[in-house]
Amino acid sequence: PAKGPDEEPAPAAGPTAEELAAQKTKVDAAIAALASPEIGKVFSACVALGKLGDLAAVEPLVKVLKEHKDVFAKTAAATALGSLHACDAVPTLLQAILDRDDGVTLAAALAFGKIAGVDAGMTGSPTRKERNDAREKWSKWWGANEEAVRAKWGQPKGGAGGGEPAPK
């Protein structure tokens, strides 16, 4: 039987089962490496997770950003969360704007900006007041715009807080 124009197979049919399994293995290995005592491994794992694009990495990356002692690990985690457009990480990123280290503050602000589609307006060495003001401003903004940003990235609100299932 002749095929109609809509029945043409898509040129890129998406990843094969083997490719998906290999991807999952890479993600799992990188998540495991986040617990390494070696900062180089943690940093590399953060970078890899940002590139792999799997939202399963959000919670472990948030943990690094919140709890790790090394500023490079925290900066890499914030950057990866921005690359993932991780809406669930926004509260942690906004809190990280208050970090004592300028690099962590700026990485968190940039990551938030990447997720939200805004310029968080932080550069250089922001003062404590500038950090507090930015966190306050963007927390209010996120409260008003979270739903639209989540819709843009296809990340409905869920998790521990419950919430409504995404409309079909």
mmCIF file of C-alpha atoms in Angstrom:
data_model
loop_
_atom_site.group_PDB
_atom_site.id
_atom_site.type_symbol
_atom_site.label_atom_id
_atom_site.label_comp_id
_atom_site.label_asym_id
_atom_site.label_seq_id
_atom_site.Cartn_x
_atom_site.Cartn_y
_atom_site.Cartn_z
ATOM 1 C CA PRO A 1 0.000 0.000 0.000
ATOM 2 C CA ALA A 2 1.120 3.525 -0.786
ATOM 3 C CA LYS A 3 2.175 5.672 2.167
ATOM 4 C CA GLY A 4 0.751 9.133 2.660
ATOM 5 C CA PRO A 5 2.993 12.115 3.409
ATOM 6 C CA ASP A 6 2.398 11.796 7.190
ATOM 7 C CA GLU A 7 3.509 8.189 7.238
ATOM 8 C CA GLU A 8 7.117 8.879 6.289
ATOM 9 C CA PRO A 9 9.435 7.698 9.048
ATOM 10 C CA ALA A 10 11.149 10.547 10.854
ATOM 11 C CA PRO A 11 14.796 10.854 9.748
ATOM 12 C CA ALA A 12 16.065 10.842 13.352
ATOM 13 C CA ALA A 13 14.033 8.198 15.156
ATOM 14 C CA GLY A 14 15.596 8.987 18.520
ATOM 15 C CA PRO A 15 18.039 6.947 20.530
ATOM 16 C CA THR A 16 17.969 3.155 20.414
ATOM 17 C CA ALA A 17 17.405 1.065 23.534
ATOM 18 C CA GLU A 18 21.155 0.410 23.648
ATOM 19 C CA GLU A 19 21.947 4.126 23.413
ATOM 20 C CA LEU A 20 19.455 4.897 26.176
ATOM 21 C CA ALA A 21 20.979 2.207 28.401
ATOM 22 C CA ALA A 22 24.489 3.559 27.747
ATOM 23 C CA GLN A 23 23.284 7.077 28.569
ATOM 24 C CA LYS A 24 21.697 5.849 31.827
ATOM 25 C CA THR A 25 24.949 4.090 32.729
ATOM 26 C CA LYS A 26 26.914 7.330 32.161
ATOM 27 C CA VAL A 27 24.441 9.342 34.245
ATOM 28 C CA ASP A 28 24.496 6.787 37.074
ATOM 29 C CA ALA A 29 28.306 6.704 37.066
ATOM 30 C CA ALA A 30 28.538 10.510 37.146
ATOM 31 C CA ILE A 31 25.992 10.718 39.984
ATOM 32 C CA ALA A 32 28.021 8.143 41.929
ATOM 33 C CA ALA A 33 31.199 10.190 41.312
ATOM 34 C CA LEU A 34 29.600 13.212 43.031
ATOM 35 C CA ALA A 35 30.293 11.449 46.348
ATOM 36 C CA SER A 36 34.022 11.094 45.622
ATOM 37 C CA PRO A 37 36.472 12.667 48.071
ATOM 38 C CA GLU A 38 38.502 13.797 45.033
ATOM 39 C CA ILE A 39 37.409 17.271 43.936
ATOM 40 C CA GLY A 40 38.534 16.603 40.353
ATOM 41 C CA LYS A 41 36.119 13.673 40.090
ATOM 42 C CA VAL A 42 33.263 15.689 41.597
ATOM 43 C CA PHE A 43 33.934 18.627 39.269
ATOM 44 C CA SER A 44 34.132 16.363 36.184
ATOM 45 C CA ALA A 45 30.928 14.569 37.219
ATOM 46 C CA CYS A 46 29.087 17.899 37.531
ATOM 47 C CA VAL A 47 30.257 18.960 34.069
ATOM 48 C CA ALA A 48 29.260 15.583 32.581
ATOM 49 C CA LEU A 49 25.817 15.671 34.200
ATOM 50 C CA GLY A 50 25.183 19.147 32.815
ATOM 51 C CA LYS A 51 25.995 17.874 29.321
ATOM 52 C CA LEU A 52 24.122 14.548 29.580
ATOM 53 C CA GLY A 53 20.837 16.369 30.096
ATOM 54 C CA ASP A 54 19.153 13.863 32.425
ATOM 55 C CA LEU A 55 16.940 15.430 35.104
ATOM 56 C CA ALA A 56 17.703 12.454 37.377
ATOM 57 C CA ALA A 57 20.884 14.417 38.169
ATOM 58 C CA VAL A 58 19.036 17.423 39.638
ATOM 59 C CA GLU A 59 18.665 16.176 43.210
ATOM 60 C CA PRO A 60 22.279 14.919 43.533
ATOM 61 C CA LEU A 61 23.580 18.194 42.016
ATOM 62 C CA VAL A 62 21.435 20.222 44.433
ATOM 63 C CA LYS A 63 23.001 18.234 47.279
ATOM 64 C CA VAL A 64 26.498 19.149 46.038
ATOM 65 C CA LEU A 65 25.532 22.815 45.776
ATOM 66 C CA LYS A 66 24.052 22.836 49.292
ATOM 67 C CA GLU A 67 26.521 20.641 51.161
ATOM 68 C CA HIS A 68 29.920 20.445 49.440
ATOM 69 C CA LYS A 69 32.766 22.322 51.104
ATOM 70 C CA ASP A 70 34.663 23.038 47.881
ATOM 71 C CA VAL A 71 33.710 26.184 45.956
ATOM 72 C CA PHE A 72 34.702 24.631 42.621
ATOM 73 C CA ALA A 73 32.352 21.688 43.202
ATOM 74 C CA LYS A 74 29.546 24.070 44.179
ATOM 75 C CA THR A 75 30.193 26.298 41.167
ATOM 76 C CA ALA A 76 30.220 23.291 38.801
ATOM 77 C CA ALA A 77 26.985 21.960 40.342
ATOM 78 C CA ALA A 78 25.250 25.331 39.896
ATOM 79 C CA THR A 79 26.441 25.542 36.283
ATOM 80 C CA ALA A 80 25.198 22.001 35.567
ATOM 81 C CA LEU A 81 21.788 22.803 37.069
ATOM 82 C CA GLY A 82 21.539 25.790 34.729
ATOM 83 C CA SER A 83 22.466 23.627 31.741
ATOM 84 C CA LEU A 84 19.705 21.186 32.726
ATOM 85 C CA HIS A 85 17.186 24.064 33.034
ATOM 86 C CA ALA A 86 16.420 22.431 36.389
ATOM 87 C CA CYS A 87 13.293 24.189 37.656
ATOM 88 C CA ASP A 88 13.299 22.093 40.834
ATOM 89 C CA ALA A 89 16.731 23.539 41.689
ATOM 90 C CA VAL A 90 15.643 27.198 41.580
ATOM 91 C CA PRO A 91 15.055 27.595 45.349
ATOM 92 C CA THR A 92 18.535 26.201 46.040
ATOM 93 C CA LEU A 93 20.108 28.362 43.325
ATOM 94 C CA LEU A 94 18.450 31.471 44.760
ATOM 95 C CA GLN A 95 19.742 30.545 48.227
ATOM 96 C CA ALA A 96 23.244 29.999 46.756
ATOM 97 C CA ILE A 97 23.249 33.625 45.593
ATOM 98 C CA LEU A 98 23.980 34.347 49.272
ATOM 99 C CA ASP A 99 27.105 32.134 49.280
ATOM 100 C CA ARG A 100 30.221 33.826 50.655
ATOM 101 C CA ASP A 101 32.197 32.884 47.552
ATOM 102 C CA ASP A 102 31.725 35.234 44.575
ATOM 103 C CA GLY A 103 32.183 32.372 42.105
ATOM 104 C CA VAL A 104 29.373 30.346 43.666
ATOM 105 C CA THR A 105 27.138 33.431 43.855
ATOM 106 C CA LEU A 106 27.703 34.314 40.203
ATOM 107 C CA ALA A 107 27.344 30.698 38.989
ATOM 108 C CA ALA A 108 24.050 30.384 40.886
ATOM 109 C CA ALA A 109 22.779 33.701 39.449
ATOM 110 C CA LEU A 110 23.795 32.681 35.912
ATOM 111 C CA ALA A 111 22.176 29.260 36.305
ATOM 112 C CA PHE A 112 18.963 30.853 37.558
ATOM 113 C CA GLY A 113 19.043 33.251 34.608
ATOM 114 C CA LYS A 114 19.483 30.373 32.168
ATOM 115 C CA ILE A 115 16.491 28.535 33.625
ATOM 116 C CA ALA A 116 14.281 31.607 33.965
ATOM 117 C CA GLY A 117 15.306 33.249 30.699
ATOM 118 C CA VAL A 118 16.336 36.465 32.437
ATOM 119 C CA ASP A 119 19.546 38.316 33.229
ATOM 120 C CA ALA A 120 19.938 37.971 36.991
ATOM 121 C CA GLY A 121 22.090 41.111 36.831
ATOM 122 C CA MET A 122 24.979 39.968 39.017
ATOM 123 C CA THR A 123 28.612 40.598 38.151
ATOM 124 C CA GLY A 124 31.934 41.140 39.865
ATOM 125 C CA SER A 125 31.970 40.925 43.641
ATOM 126 C CA PRO A 126 28.434 41.673 44.797
ATOM 127 C CA THR A 127 28.052 43.061 48.313
ATOM 128 C CA ARG A 128 26.013 41.226 50.944
ATOM 129 C CA LYS A 129 23.188 43.740 50.346
ATOM 130 C CA GLU A 130 23.300 43.172 46.569
ATOM 131 C CA ARG A 131 23.140 39.413 47.152
ATOM 132 C CA ASN A 132 20.201 39.731 49.555
ATOM 133 C CA ASP A 133 18.387 42.153 47.236
ATOM 134 C CA ALA A 134 18.905 39.863 44.222
ATOM 135 C CA ARG A 135 17.708 36.802 46.117
ATOM 136 C CA GLU A 136 14.628 38.682 47.329
ATOM 137 C CA LYS A 137 13.829 40.091 43.879
ATOM 138 C CA TRP A 138 14.257 36.802 42.019
ATOM 139 C CA SER A 139 12.425 34.767 44.682
ATOM 140 C CA LYS A 140 9.395 37.040 44.190
ATOM 141 C CA TRP A 141 9.816 36.821 40.404
ATOM 142 C CA TRP A 142 10.002 33.018 40.566
ATOM 143 C CA GLY A 143 6.848 32.909 42.693
ATOM 144 C CA ALA A 144 4.985 34.822 39.989
ATOM 145 C CA ASN A 145 6.551 33.092 36.956
ATOM 146 C CA GLU A 146 7.413 29.546 38.031
ATOM 147 C CA GLU A 147 4.453 27.938 36.261
ATOM 148 C CA ALA A 148 5.267 29.577 32.915
ATOM 149 C CA VAL A 149 8.966 28.693 33.156
ATOM 150 C CA ARG A 150 8.145 25.090 34.059
ATOM 151 C CA ALA A 151 5.774 24.890 31.080
ATOM 152 C CA LYS A 152 8.502 26.245 28.784
ATOM 153 C CA TRP A 153 10.931 23.481 29.872
ATOM 154 C CA GLY A 154 8.288 20.745 30.216
ATOM 155 C CA GLN A 155 8.945 20.323 33.950
ATOM 156 C CA PRO A 156 5.633 20.289 35.819
ATOM 157 C CA LYS A 157 5.797 20.896 39.534
ATOM 158 C CA GLY A 158 5.809 17.636 41.450
ATOM 159 C CA GLY A 159 8.108 16.071 43.977
ATOM 160 C CA ALA A 160 7.484 15.961 47.704
ATOM 161 C CA GLY A 161 5.078 18.893 47.640
ATOM 162 C CA GLY A 162 2.612 17.003 45.458
ATOM 163 C CA GLY A 163 0.811 19.331 43.110
ATOM 164 C CA GLU A 164 -1.462 18.749 40.189
ATOM 165 C CA PRO A 165 -0.462 16.395 37.399
ATOM 166 C CA ALA A 166 0.568 18.185 34.231
ATOM 167 C CA PRO A 167 -2.337 18.743 31.838
ATOM 168 C CA LYS A 168 -2.251 16.457 28.818
#
